[in-house]
Structure formats: structure tokens, C-alpha cells
Short mmCIF file of C-alpha atoms (C1' of nucleotides) in Angstrom, two decimals:
data_model
loop_
_atom_site.label_atom_id
_atom_site.label_comp_id
_atom_site.label_asym_id
_atom_site.label_seq_id
_atom_site.Cartn_x
_atom_site.Cartn_y
_atom_site.Cartn_z
CA MET A 954 14.22 4.21 -23.69
CA SER A 955 11.88 4.10 -21.06
CA GLN A 956 13.10 2.53 -18.01
CA ASP A 957 10.48 1.32 -16.00
CA LEU A 958 11.23 2.13 -12.67
CA PRO A 959 9.32 1.34 -9.32
CA THR A 960 6.66 4.08 -9.26
CA THR A 961 8.15 5.57 -5.99
CA SER A 962 11.41 6.59 -8.21
CA TYR A 963 8.93 8.61 -10.48
CA ALA A 964 7.45 9.95 -7.57
CA LEU A 965 10.43 11.42 -6.12
CA LEU A 966 11.64 12.40 -9.60
CA GLY A 967 8.29 14.46 -10.01
CA LEU A 968 8.89 16.43 -6.78
CA LEU A 969 12.03 17.78 -8.57
CA THR A 970 10.05 19.57 -11.40
CA PHE A 971 8.71 22.52 -9.21
CA GLY A 972 11.87 24.68 -10.10
CA ASP A 973 14.30 24.22 -7.15
CA ASP A 974 17.13 21.67 -6.89
CA LEU A 975 17.17 19.87 -3.50
CA THR A 976 19.44 18.05 -1.31
CA GLY A 977 18.17 14.38 -0.64
CA TYR A 978 17.23 15.37 3.15
CA GLU A 979 15.04 18.38 1.76
CA LEU A 980 13.33 16.24 -0.87
CA LYS A 981 12.49 13.71 2.21
CA GLN A 982 10.68 16.65 3.81
CA ARG A 983 9.24 17.44 0.62
CA ALA A 984 7.51 14.01 0.43
CA ASP A 985 6.71 14.10 4.03
CA ARG A 986 4.62 17.09 3.52
CA THR A 987 2.78 16.04 0.06
CA LEU A 988 3.55 12.57 -1.05
CA ARG A 989 2.61 10.90 1.92
CA PHE A 990 -0.97 11.52 1.79
CA TYR A 991 -1.47 10.05 -1.57
CA TRP A 992 1.30 7.68 -1.94
CA VAL A 993 3.73 6.72 0.52
CA SER A 994 6.53 8.70 2.67
CA PRO A 995 9.73 6.50 1.55
CA ALA A 996 12.37 6.03 4.48
CA MET A 997 15.59 8.32 4.22
CA SER A 998 17.61 5.69 3.36
CA GLN A 999 15.15 5.07 0.52
CA VAL A 1000 15.44 8.42 -0.74
CA TYR A 1001 19.25 8.37 -1.12
CA THR A 1002 18.83 4.99 -2.74
CA GLU A 1003 16.54 6.20 -5.61
CA LEU A 1004 18.49 9.39 -6.04
CA ALA A 1005 21.68 7.28 -6.98
CA ARG A 1006 19.14 5.06 -9.15
CA LEU A 1007 18.13 8.26 -10.72
CA ALA A 1008 21.46 9.66 -10.93
CA GLY A 1009 22.81 6.49 -12.38
CA HIS A 1010 20.08 6.57 -15.19
CA GLY A 1011 20.52 10.22 -15.81
CA LEU A 1012 17.51 10.93 -14.56
CA VAL A 1013 18.67 14.00 -12.30
CA SER A 1014 22.53 15.41 -12.01
CA ALA A 1015 23.92 16.27 -8.48
CA ARG A 1016 25.84 19.37 -8.08
CA ASP A 1017 28.09 19.64 -4.84
CA ALA A 1018 27.57 22.79 -2.95
CA GLY A 1019 29.01 22.71 0.55
CA PRO A 1020 32.75 22.52 1.29
CA ASN A 1021 32.86 19.13 2.47
CA LYS A 1022 31.09 17.28 -0.48
CA ARG A 1023 28.27 17.50 1.43
CA SER A 1024 24.63 19.13 0.70
CA SER A 1025 24.94 18.00 -2.68
CA LYS A 1026 22.10 19.65 -4.71
CA TYR A 1027 20.16 17.22 -7.02
CA ARG A 1028 18.11 18.49 -9.95
CA ILE A 1029 16.00 16.93 -12.59
CA THR A 1030 17.79 16.49 -16.49
CA ALA A 1031 16.13 16.96 -19.77
CA LYS A 1032 16.19 13.56 -19.82
CA GLY A 1033 14.27 13.26 -16.81
CA ARG A 1034 11.62 15.14 -17.48
CA ARG A 1035 11.08 13.30 -20.87
CA GLU A 1036 11.01 10.35 -18.76
CA LEU A 1037 8.70 11.95 -16.21
CA ALA A 1038 6.29 12.91 -19.34
CA THR A 1039 6.47 9.30 -20.95
CA TRP A 1040 5.58 7.90 -17.49
CA LEU A 1041 2.48 10.04 -17.12
CA GLU A 1042 1.11 9.10 -20.80
CA SER A 1043 1.76 5.52 -20.25
CA GLU A 1044 -1.20 3.65 -20.39
CA PRO A 1045 -2.86 1.93 -18.20
CA VAL A 1046 -2.70 3.45 -15.23
CA GLU A 1047 -3.07 1.26 -12.17
CA PHE A 1048 -5.71 1.26 -10.01
CA PRO A 1049 -5.60 3.08 -5.96
CA THR A 1050 -4.97 0.96 -3.39
CA LEU A 1051 -6.25 1.14 -0.23
CA LYS A 1052 -5.03 -0.55 3.04
CA HIS A 1053 -7.59 -0.23 5.67
CA PRO A 1054 -6.85 -1.27 9.08
CA VAL A 1055 -10.13 0.15 10.33
CA ALA A 1056 -12.35 -1.47 7.76
CA LEU A 1057 -10.07 -4.78 8.40
CA ARG A 1058 -11.11 -4.51 11.74
CA LEU A 1059 -14.52 -4.03 11.25
CA LEU A 1060 -14.97 -6.77 9.10
CA ILE A 1061 -14.36 -9.16 11.83
CA GLY A 1062 -16.55 -7.28 14.40
CA HIS A 1063 -18.46 -10.23 15.23
CA LEU A 1064 -15.28 -11.82 17.03
CA VAL A 1065 -16.00 -8.74 19.71
CA ASP A 1066 -18.29 -6.54 21.79
CA PRO A 1067 -20.22 -3.70 19.70
CA ALA A 1068 -18.62 -1.24 22.09
CA THR A 1069 -15.04 -2.37 20.87
CA THR A 1070 -16.02 -1.23 17.53
CA ILE A 1071 -17.76 1.53 18.31
CA GLY A 1072 -14.51 2.84 20.30
CA LEU A 1073 -12.36 1.62 17.34
CA LEU A 1074 -14.61 3.91 14.56
CA ARG A 1075 -14.43 6.89 17.35
CA ASP A 1076 -10.88 6.63 17.78
CA TYR A 1077 -10.46 6.55 13.83
CA LEU A 1078 -12.69 10.04 13.06
CA GLY A 1079 -10.04 11.50 15.68
CA SER A 1080 -7.38 10.65 13.90
CA LEU A 1081 -8.87 11.45 10.42
CA ALA A 1082 -9.42 14.87 11.57
CA ALA A 1083 -5.98 15.50 12.51
CA ARG A 1084 -4.65 14.02 9.35
CA ARG A 1085 -7.37 16.48 7.66
CA ALA A 1086 -5.78 19.36 9.47
CA GLU A 1087 -2.25 18.71 8.56
CA LEU A 1088 -3.44 18.64 4.64
CA ALA A 1089 -5.34 21.54 5.26
CA GLN A 1090 -2.36 23.39 6.30
CA VAL A 1091 -0.46 22.10 3.53
CA ARG A 1092 -3.13 23.60 0.91
CA GLU A 1093 -2.96 26.56 2.79
CA SER A 1094 1.16 26.86 2.61
CA LEU A 1095 0.79 26.71 -1.47
CA ARG A 1096 -1.66 29.91 -1.56
CA GLY A 1097 -0.43 32.79 -4.32
CA ARG A 1098 1.77 29.87 -5.98
CA ASP A 1099 -1.29 28.28 -7.14
CA ASP A 1100 -2.47 30.17 -10.26
CA LEU A 1101 -2.93 28.26 -13.31
CA ASP A 1102 0.21 28.81 -14.83
CA GLN A 1103 2.02 28.27 -11.58
CA PRO A 1104 4.35 25.38 -10.32
CA PHE A 1105 2.02 24.50 -7.41
CA HIS A 1106 -1.35 24.82 -9.39
CA HIS A 1107 -1.23 20.94 -9.96
CA PRO A 1108 -0.21 19.98 -6.09
CA SER A 1109 -3.22 22.38 -4.83
CA LEU A 1110 -5.58 20.59 -6.91
CA VAL A 1111 -4.18 17.24 -5.46
CA ALA A 1112 -4.48 18.51 -2.25
CA GLU A 1113 -8.08 19.72 -2.11
CA TRP A 1114 -8.85 15.98 -3.71
CA GLY A 1115 -7.50 14.66 -0.90
CA LEU A 1116 -9.36 17.31 1.47
CA GLU A 1117 -12.75 16.08 -0.01
CA TYR A 1118 -11.72 12.68 0.20
CA PHE A 1119 -11.37 12.91 3.90
CA ASP A 1120 -14.27 14.77 4.65
CA SER A 1121 -16.34 12.46 2.88
CA GLU A 1122 -14.67 9.74 4.86
CA ARG A 1123 -15.87 11.41 8.11
CA ASP A 1124 -19.13 11.40 6.60
CA ILE A 1125 -19.45 7.96 5.66
CA VAL A 1126 -18.00 6.60 9.08
CA GLU A 1127 -20.15 9.06 11.04
CA LYS A 1128 -22.90 7.50 9.85
CA LEU A 1129 -21.89 3.94 10.20
CA LEU A 1130 -21.39 5.06 13.84
CA ARG A 1131 -24.74 6.34 14.60
CA ARG A 1132 -25.92 3.10 12.85
CA LEU A 1133 -23.95 0.93 15.09
CA GLU A 1134 -24.85 3.20 18.18
CA GLU A 1135 -28.69 2.71 17.59
CA GLN A 1136 -28.09 -1.25 17.02
CA GLY A 1137 -25.65 -1.70 20.61
CA MET B 670 0.56 -14.58 24.22
CA SER B 671 0.49 -12.02 21.23
CA GLN B 672 2.23 -12.98 18.70
CA ASP B 673 2.34 -9.68 16.52
CA LEU B 674 1.97 -11.03 12.66
CA PRO B 675 2.06 -9.22 9.82
CA THR B 676 -1.73 -7.65 8.95
CA THR B 677 -1.97 -9.83 6.06
CA SER B 678 -1.64 -12.79 8.34
CA TYR B 679 -4.27 -11.51 10.52
CA ALA B 680 -6.90 -10.31 7.80
CA LEU B 681 -6.42 -14.37 6.23
CA LEU B 682 -7.45 -15.48 9.69
CA GLY B 683 -10.24 -13.48 9.67
CA LEU B 684 -11.70 -14.77 6.41
CA LEU B 685 -11.61 -18.10 8.46
CA THR B 686 -14.13 -16.93 11.18
CA PHE B 687 -17.21 -17.08 9.22
CA GLY B 688 -18.36 -20.63 10.04
CA ASP B 689 -16.45 -23.02 7.08
CA ASP B 690 -13.12 -24.45 6.72
CA LEU B 691 -11.35 -23.44 3.76
CA THR B 692 -8.38 -24.99 1.31
CA GLY B 693 -5.44 -22.42 0.40
CA TYR B 694 -7.40 -22.10 -3.17
CA GLU B 695 -10.52 -21.49 -1.70
CA LEU B 696 -8.69 -18.60 0.80
CA LYS B 697 -7.65 -17.08 -1.63
CA GLN B 698 -10.72 -16.66 -3.82
CA ARG B 699 -12.39 -15.11 -0.82
CA ALA B 700 -9.62 -12.57 -0.41
CA ASP B 701 -10.02 -11.78 -4.36
CA ARG B 702 -13.81 -11.16 -3.36
CA THR B 703 -13.34 -8.86 -0.31
CA LEU B 704 -10.20 -8.21 1.01
CA ARG B 705 -9.07 -6.59 -2.54
CA PHE B 706 -11.58 -3.71 -1.82
CA TYR B 707 -9.55 -2.53 0.88
CA TRP B 708 -6.44 -4.47 2.13
CA VAL B 709 -4.51 -6.39 -0.95
CA SER B 710 -5.41 -9.67 -2.60
CA PRO B 711 -2.06 -11.59 -1.22
CA ALA B 712 -0.82 -13.91 -4.47
CA MET B 713 -1.53 -17.63 -3.92
CA SER B 714 1.95 -18.46 -3.01
CA GLN B 715 1.86 -15.98 -0.16
CA VAL B 716 -1.35 -17.47 0.93
CA TYR B 717 0.07 -20.88 1.34
CA THR B 718 3.08 -19.44 3.23
CA GLU B 719 0.80 -17.33 5.61
CA LEU B 720 -1.00 -20.74 6.05
CA ALA B 721 1.77 -22.47 7.03
CA ARG B 722 2.62 -19.85 9.47
CA LEU B 723 -0.40 -19.46 11.66
CA ALA B 724 -0.85 -23.35 11.87
CA GLY B 725 2.92 -23.03 13.16
CA HIS B 726 1.67 -20.95 15.81
CA GLY B 727 -1.36 -22.84 16.08
CA LEU B 728 -3.83 -20.52 15.23
CA VAL B 729 -4.94 -22.71 12.38
CA SER B 730 -5.41 -26.54 11.81
CA ALA B 731 -5.15 -28.44 8.78
CA ARG B 732 -7.35 -31.14 7.98
CA ASP B 733 -7.14 -33.62 5.20
CA ALA B 734 -9.84 -34.59 3.17
CA GLY B 735 -9.02 -36.04 -0.15
CA PRO B 736 -7.21 -38.90 -0.65
CA ASN B 737 -3.78 -37.86 -1.68
CA LYS B 738 -2.99 -35.53 1.01
CA ARG B 739 -4.45 -32.63 -1.36
CA SER B 740 -7.40 -30.32 -0.53
CA SER B 741 -6.56 -30.32 2.99
CA LYS B 742 -9.31 -27.85 4.63
CA TYR B 743 -8.14 -24.98 7.36
CA ARG B 744 -9.99 -24.20 10.24
CA ILE B 745 -9.29 -21.44 12.88
CA THR B 746 -8.31 -22.82 16.39
CA ALA B 747 -9.78 -21.55 19.95
CA LYS B 748 -6.50 -19.77 19.91
CA GLY B 749 -6.68 -18.21 16.45
CA ARG B 750 -9.82 -16.66 17.52
CA ARG B 751 -8.25 -14.92 20.96
CA GLU B 752 -5.90 -14.01 19.08
CA LEU B 753 -7.49 -11.93 16.38
CA ALA B 754 -9.90 -10.58 19.33
CA THR B 755 -6.62 -9.48 21.24
CA TRP B 756 -5.58 -7.91 17.61
CA LEU B 757 -8.82 -6.39 17.07
CA GLU B 758 -8.73 -4.53 20.35
CA SER B 759 -4.90 -3.61 20.38
CA GLU B 760 -3.96 -0.03 20.21
CA PRO B 761 -3.40 2.26 18.44
CA VAL B 762 -4.96 1.21 15.28
CA GLU B 763 -3.00 2.17 11.71
CA PHE B 764 -3.65 5.19 9.49
CA PRO B 765 -5.15 4.01 6.20
CA THR B 766 -2.27 4.13 3.43
CA LEU B 767 -3.68 4.89 -0.06
CA LYS B 768 -1.63 4.60 -2.93
CA HIS B 769 -3.20 6.60 -5.50
CA PRO B 770 -1.34 6.52 -9.05
CA VAL B 771 -3.99 8.88 -10.49
CA ALA B 772 -3.52 11.54 -7.75
CA LEU B 773 0.01 11.24 -8.13
CA ARG B 774 0.11 11.99 -12.15
CA LEU B 775 -2.19 14.78 -11.67
CA LEU B 776 0.54 16.17 -9.45
CA ILE B 777 2.86 16.62 -12.09
CA GLY B 778 0.37 17.74 -14.71
CA HIS B 779 1.92 20.84 -15.75
CA LEU B 780 4.81 18.72 -17.51
CA VAL B 781 2.21 17.65 -20.39
CA ASP B 782 -0.97 19.34 -21.71
CA PRO B 783 -3.98 19.35 -20.36
CA ALA B 784 -5.50 16.92 -22.81
CA THR B 785 -3.42 14.11 -21.55
CA THR B 786 -4.57 14.98 -17.68
CA ILE B 787 -7.63 15.16 -18.81
CA GLY B 788 -7.73 11.90 -20.50
CA LEU B 789 -6.22 10.19 -17.34
CA LEU B 790 -8.95 11.29 -15.06
CA ARG B 791 -11.76 10.06 -17.33
CA ASP B 792 -10.01 6.72 -17.86
CA TYR B 793 -10.23 6.50 -14.35
CA LEU B 794 -13.48 7.35 -13.59
CA GLY B 795 -14.06 4.32 -16.12
CA SER B 796 -12.16 1.88 -13.98
CA LEU B 797 -14.03 3.23 -10.67
CA ALA B 798 -17.04 2.60 -12.28
CA ALA B 799 -16.00 -1.03 -13.16
CA ARG B 800 -14.74 -1.71 -9.95
CA ARG B 801 -17.69 -0.28 -7.77
CA ALA B 802 -20.25 -2.56 -10.04
CA GLU B 803 -17.69 -5.46 -9.07
CA LEU B 804 -18.07 -4.65 -4.91
CA ALA B 805 -21.92 -3.95 -5.42
CA GLN B 806 -22.04 -7.58 -6.82
CA VAL B 807 -20.30 -8.73 -3.78
CA ARG B 808 -22.68 -6.78 -1.50
CA GLU B 809 -25.64 -8.06 -3.26
CA SER B 810 -24.25 -11.55 -2.77
CA LEU B 811 -24.14 -11.03 0.85
CA ARG B 812 -28.47 -10.54 1.05
CA GLY B 813 -29.91 -12.64 3.38
CA ARG B 814 -27.12 -13.71 5.57
CA ASP B 815 -26.15 -10.06 6.58
CA ASP B 816 -28.67 -9.29 9.73
CA LEU B 817 -27.63 -8.18 13.12
CA ASP B 818 -27.00 -11.74 14.01
CA GLN B 819 -25.53 -13.39 10.98
CA PRO B 820 -21.96 -14.02 10.12
CA PHE B 821 -21.98 -11.78 7.17
CA HIS B 822 -23.13 -8.48 9.04
CA HIS B 823 -20.01 -6.89 9.20
CA PRO B 824 -18.97 -7.67 5.84
CA SER B 825 -21.85 -6.04 4.66
CA LEU B 826 -21.45 -3.12 6.58
CA VAL B 827 -17.64 -2.87 5.07
CA ALA B 828 -18.94 -3.60 1.56
CA GLU B 829 -21.47 -0.30 1.63
CA TRP B 830 -18.72 1.73 3.08
CA GLY B 831 -16.86 0.87 0.36
CA LEU B 832 -19.82 1.64 -2.29
CA GLU B 833 -19.68 5.12 -0.60
CA TYR B 834 -16.63 5.73 -0.94
CA PHE B 835 -16.44 4.68 -4.47
CA ASP B 836 -19.61 6.94 -5.07
CA SER B 837 -17.41 9.73 -3.36
CA GLU B 838 -14.19 9.77 -5.23
CA ARG B 839 -16.68 9.73 -8.43
CA ASP B 840 -18.15 12.86 -7.44
CA ILE B 841 -15.12 14.31 -6.70
CA VAL B 842 -13.39 12.99 -9.98
CA GLU B 843 -15.85 14.50 -12.12
CA LYS B 844 -16.03 18.18 -10.50
CA LEU B 845 -12.66 17.78 -10.54
CA LEU B 846 -12.73 16.88 -14.39
CA ARG B 847 -15.36 19.89 -15.41
CA ARG B 848 -13.13 22.12 -13.77
CA LEU B 849 -10.10 21.39 -15.93
CA GLU B 850 -12.38 20.73 -18.90
CA GLU B 851 -13.17 25.13 -18.22
CA GLN B 852 -9.60 26.00 -18.16
CA GLY B 853 -8.31 23.46 -20.65
"C1'" DA C 428 -7.06 -36.46 -25.73
"C1'" DC C 429 -7.34 -32.16 -24.32
"C1'" DA C 430 -8.58 -27.71 -22.23
"C1'" DG C 431 -9.44 -25.36 -17.88
"C1'" DC C 432 -9.46 -25.39 -13.54
"C1'" DC C 433 -8.12 -27.02 -9.05
"C1'" DA C 434 -4.28 -27.27 -6.22
"C1'" DT C 435 0.36 -26.53 -3.75
"C1'" DG C 436 4.49 -25.39 -3.08
"C1'" DT C 437 9.92 -23.81 -4.05
"C1'" DA C 438 13.01 -19.87 -5.71
"C1'" DA C 439 14.77 -16.03 -6.85
"C1'" DC C 440 13.93 -11.36 -6.70
"C1'" DT C 441 12.44 -6.61 -5.50
"C1'" DC C 442 10.80 -2.75 -2.77
"C1'" DG C 443 10.94 -1.02 1.74
"C1'" DT C 444 12.12 -0.98 6.83
"C1'" DT C 445 14.33 -0.33 10.63
"C1'" DA C 446 18.75 -0.51 12.92
"C1'" DC C 447 23.01 1.37 12.70
"C1'" DA C 448 27.19 4.23 11.98
"C1'" DT C 449 29.03 9.01 10.93
"C1'" DG C 450 30.06 13.17 11.22
"C1'" DA C 451 28.69 19.05 10.46
"C1'" DT C 452 26.17 22.83 11.76
"C1'" DT C 453 23.25 25.90 14.17
"C1'" DA C 454 21.34 27.68 18.63
"C1'" DC C 455 21.18 28.38 22.99
"C1'" DG D 32 29.58 22.86 25.48
"C1'" DT D 33 25.99 20.67 24.60
"C1'" DA D 34 21.53 19.34 22.42
"C1'" DA D 35 19.20 19.62 17.93
"C1'" DT D 36 18.61 19.48 13.43
"C1'" DC D 37 21.04 18.70 9.14
"C1'" DA D 38 22.99 15.12 5.92
"C1'" DT D 39 24.41 10.45 4.06
"C1'" DG D 40 24.91 6.36 3.86
"C1'" DT D 41 25.57 0.77 4.81
"C1'" DA D 42 23.59 -3.67 6.73
"C1'" DA D 43 20.38 -6.84 7.80
"C1'" DC D 44 15.80 -7.93 7.20
"C1'" DG D 45 10.45 -8.79 6.02
"C1'" DA D 46 6.77 -8.57 3.23
"C1'" DG D 47 5.09 -9.81 -0.73
"C1'" DT D 48 5.66 -10.31 -6.35
"C1'" DT D 49 6.82 -13.34 -10.33
"C1'" DA D 50 8.54 -17.37 -12.36
"C1'" DC D 51 8.49 -22.12 -12.40
"C1'" DA D 52 7.26 -27.09 -11.31
"C1'" DT D 53 3.83 -30.25 -10.32
"C1'" DG D 54 0.11 -32.79 -10.87
"C1'" DG D 55 -5.07 -34.11 -10.10
"C1'" DC D 56 -9.80 -33.65 -11.36
"C1'" DT D 57 -13.84 -32.73 -14.69
"C1'" DG D 58 -16.34 -31.51 -18.36
"C1'" DT D 59 -16.83 -32.09 -23.90
#
DNA sequence: ACAGCCATGTAACTCGTTACATGATTAC
DNA sequence: GTAATCATGTAACGAGTTACATGGCTGT
């Protein structure tokens, strides 16, 4: 029965488990707010492709709302919920993948002068702070709906995890930067 | 002059800047040891594809060594070094991408019982420790070749960054786990 | 002789992206 | 009226994977 879909498909399906029905467009917005920080934010076109696939497997159902067959809302089906729970329990869970262009550039730092590397890391600290602020705003927006029995309890746990990750990354890079500045 | 290759291509090219010439096979091994932790470890077939592309752009040169036209070693060219330095200085550097299947599953923890989520995180702590041990071994293997002016100075900085990341991730997950255990 | 590793490559395929096309609704 | 946003989709492409095919070299 287990369908074995790509992970992004399960991720989008998961975003439909919070008690509301969404259009493809709205689903993309939710992905931009949450999924982006620890998975990917799929392109608009892929959201529609995935919704069509999920509907083909009977994991979501489409319901027309607007007058012109537009704005159809998607709802997760009972089968979709079972499928998601099975996926969640399936072993083994893949190890996280990190694609870190900054670390990658630091690796070949011997090709350029130290000032370039230092500038690279300073820029990174800036974008890290900006990204952290975005996530902090998301976390704040869940306040009041994040109690133990409320739908956004787990999303808020994940958001807090992300904030701690950003803080730790900042600390590590700051320390590294001090080290490079002393050498250079 | 800037070629604008995929990042994996620059990454593999970067692995050829440490003073030795490598066969495709050896390059794959080096990627498995280092690149894997903060980028990806490309499939064997892709390594050969990328080497062919790099050679086509004149960024690496192939030199036959074996009798049967096999075991040809690849060496980065002067043009390749210039290209890499340009890439390193190019702005802006992309923000890291994290694909975190564990966080993704935690997000929809409301679909399963707490024990499942707790088990998931415990498993993750285990694989995290294993991965950290692998990286620690890599870092140790660089000792003696990691001084300021030596080729593996920057790789060792990156490895230490990775070790600190793993430690921080472990701390965050352990705290989260305690929180879930108290609730459940 | 056989296993296991070294070594290279092609073909088919999936995932996901960007570019493009189209049109409705809302706010000013 | 017109710009911005809402909304949905198709087509072409690129990056990267798995499966497959091939054969040499090394140790026991």
C-alpha cells in the first residue's frame, strides 16, 4: 500500500494536516514560510505537479470553490493521513543533507588572500542574521496556537530547533572569524 | 571568461588543488572523505561526467599513466586555478541549504503517538554520533599537514566547523528529547 | 581460479528548476 | 484603467541518480 513518493511530496502532504484546506497557491505560501528552513521551497509549478500526483494516488481530494473552476481547495484524505503516518514510522530515516557553499569556499581558501575569506564569512554572518530574523517571525506567529494539544505545537518545536541552529552557526562562524583575523 | 559551472563542478575542481593528481576513482574517494559532510558525494558516474566537462573547458588536463590508456590522472590547469579563484570571490554566495528529514517528520508529529517521535529522535542521535566519529577521524588524518602554510590548513578548519556543528546539533536534539519525554 | 577492488563509461530515468502562457480578482 | 496579486498550468532543460556493461589488477 505504501506508495514511496519523493520526500517533497510527503512534505507538501504534511502541510495539509493542520486542519485547513488550501489552494496550490496557498500551499506554496505555507511552504515558503515553514518548509523552506529545513527542506526546500518547491517552485510553484512543482507544487501543482505534486498535488496532481497526490490526487492521482487518492491522498488528497480537490474541491472546486470558485465560479470558474478556479481556486479549488485541496484536502488530505483519510488514506493520505494513513500514508503519512506510515511514512513517519518507516525506518530508516535518511541523514540530513547540508549544502554549504560557504564551507565549500573556505575549503579552498588557500587560493585567495585571507581578506577575501574573511569578507566571505562576514557576509555570511549578515545573511545568517537576516534568515534567523525571518524564522523568529514565523515562530512568533505561531504563539497562542502552539500548546500541547494544538495543531501548531510540533511546527513550533521545529522552528525553535531552527533558531537554536542559527544561533550555534553564528557562534561557530564568529569564533572562526576571530581566528582568521588574528592570523591574517 | 567566467564559465558558470554547476557548484559540484567547482567543488570537484577544488579537490584537485591540494598538490596531487588524481584519477576519477581517487577523486571520488576524496569527495567521500571531505565533500560529503558539507556538500554532496557525487555518484561515480557523475565524477567522470564532470571531469569530462572540466577538461572540455580546459580547467583540468588528463595525463595517461597506465599501459592500456587507463588510470589517467587529472591535474588542475592554471586556467582552472584562475577560474576557481574568480568563483570564490564572486558575489553573492548562496545561503546553505539544509534537507532535514528528521525535522520534517517532527513537524507532523501530531499524526503519531509521542513514543514514535521520541524513537525517531533517539535514532537520529545515534546516527549523528556515528557521523561525527567519521568526521573526527578525517580531521585527525590531517594532523601534521594543517599548519598555516600547508595545503590542508583550510580543510582542517572546515572539518572543525563540522565537528562543532555536530556537537551543537546533538545538544539541541538532546534538549528537545528531554522536553518530549517529560510531556509524554 | 576466484574474490574483491580498481577503473571507466553509457543509458534511462527522476526531481526540480526556469521560462513561458494565460487569465481572474482586488486595490488604488 | 492599470498595477499588483491571485491562480494554474505546460515545455524545455539541467543536475544528479541508479542500473548496466566492461574489463584490468591484486591477493590468496
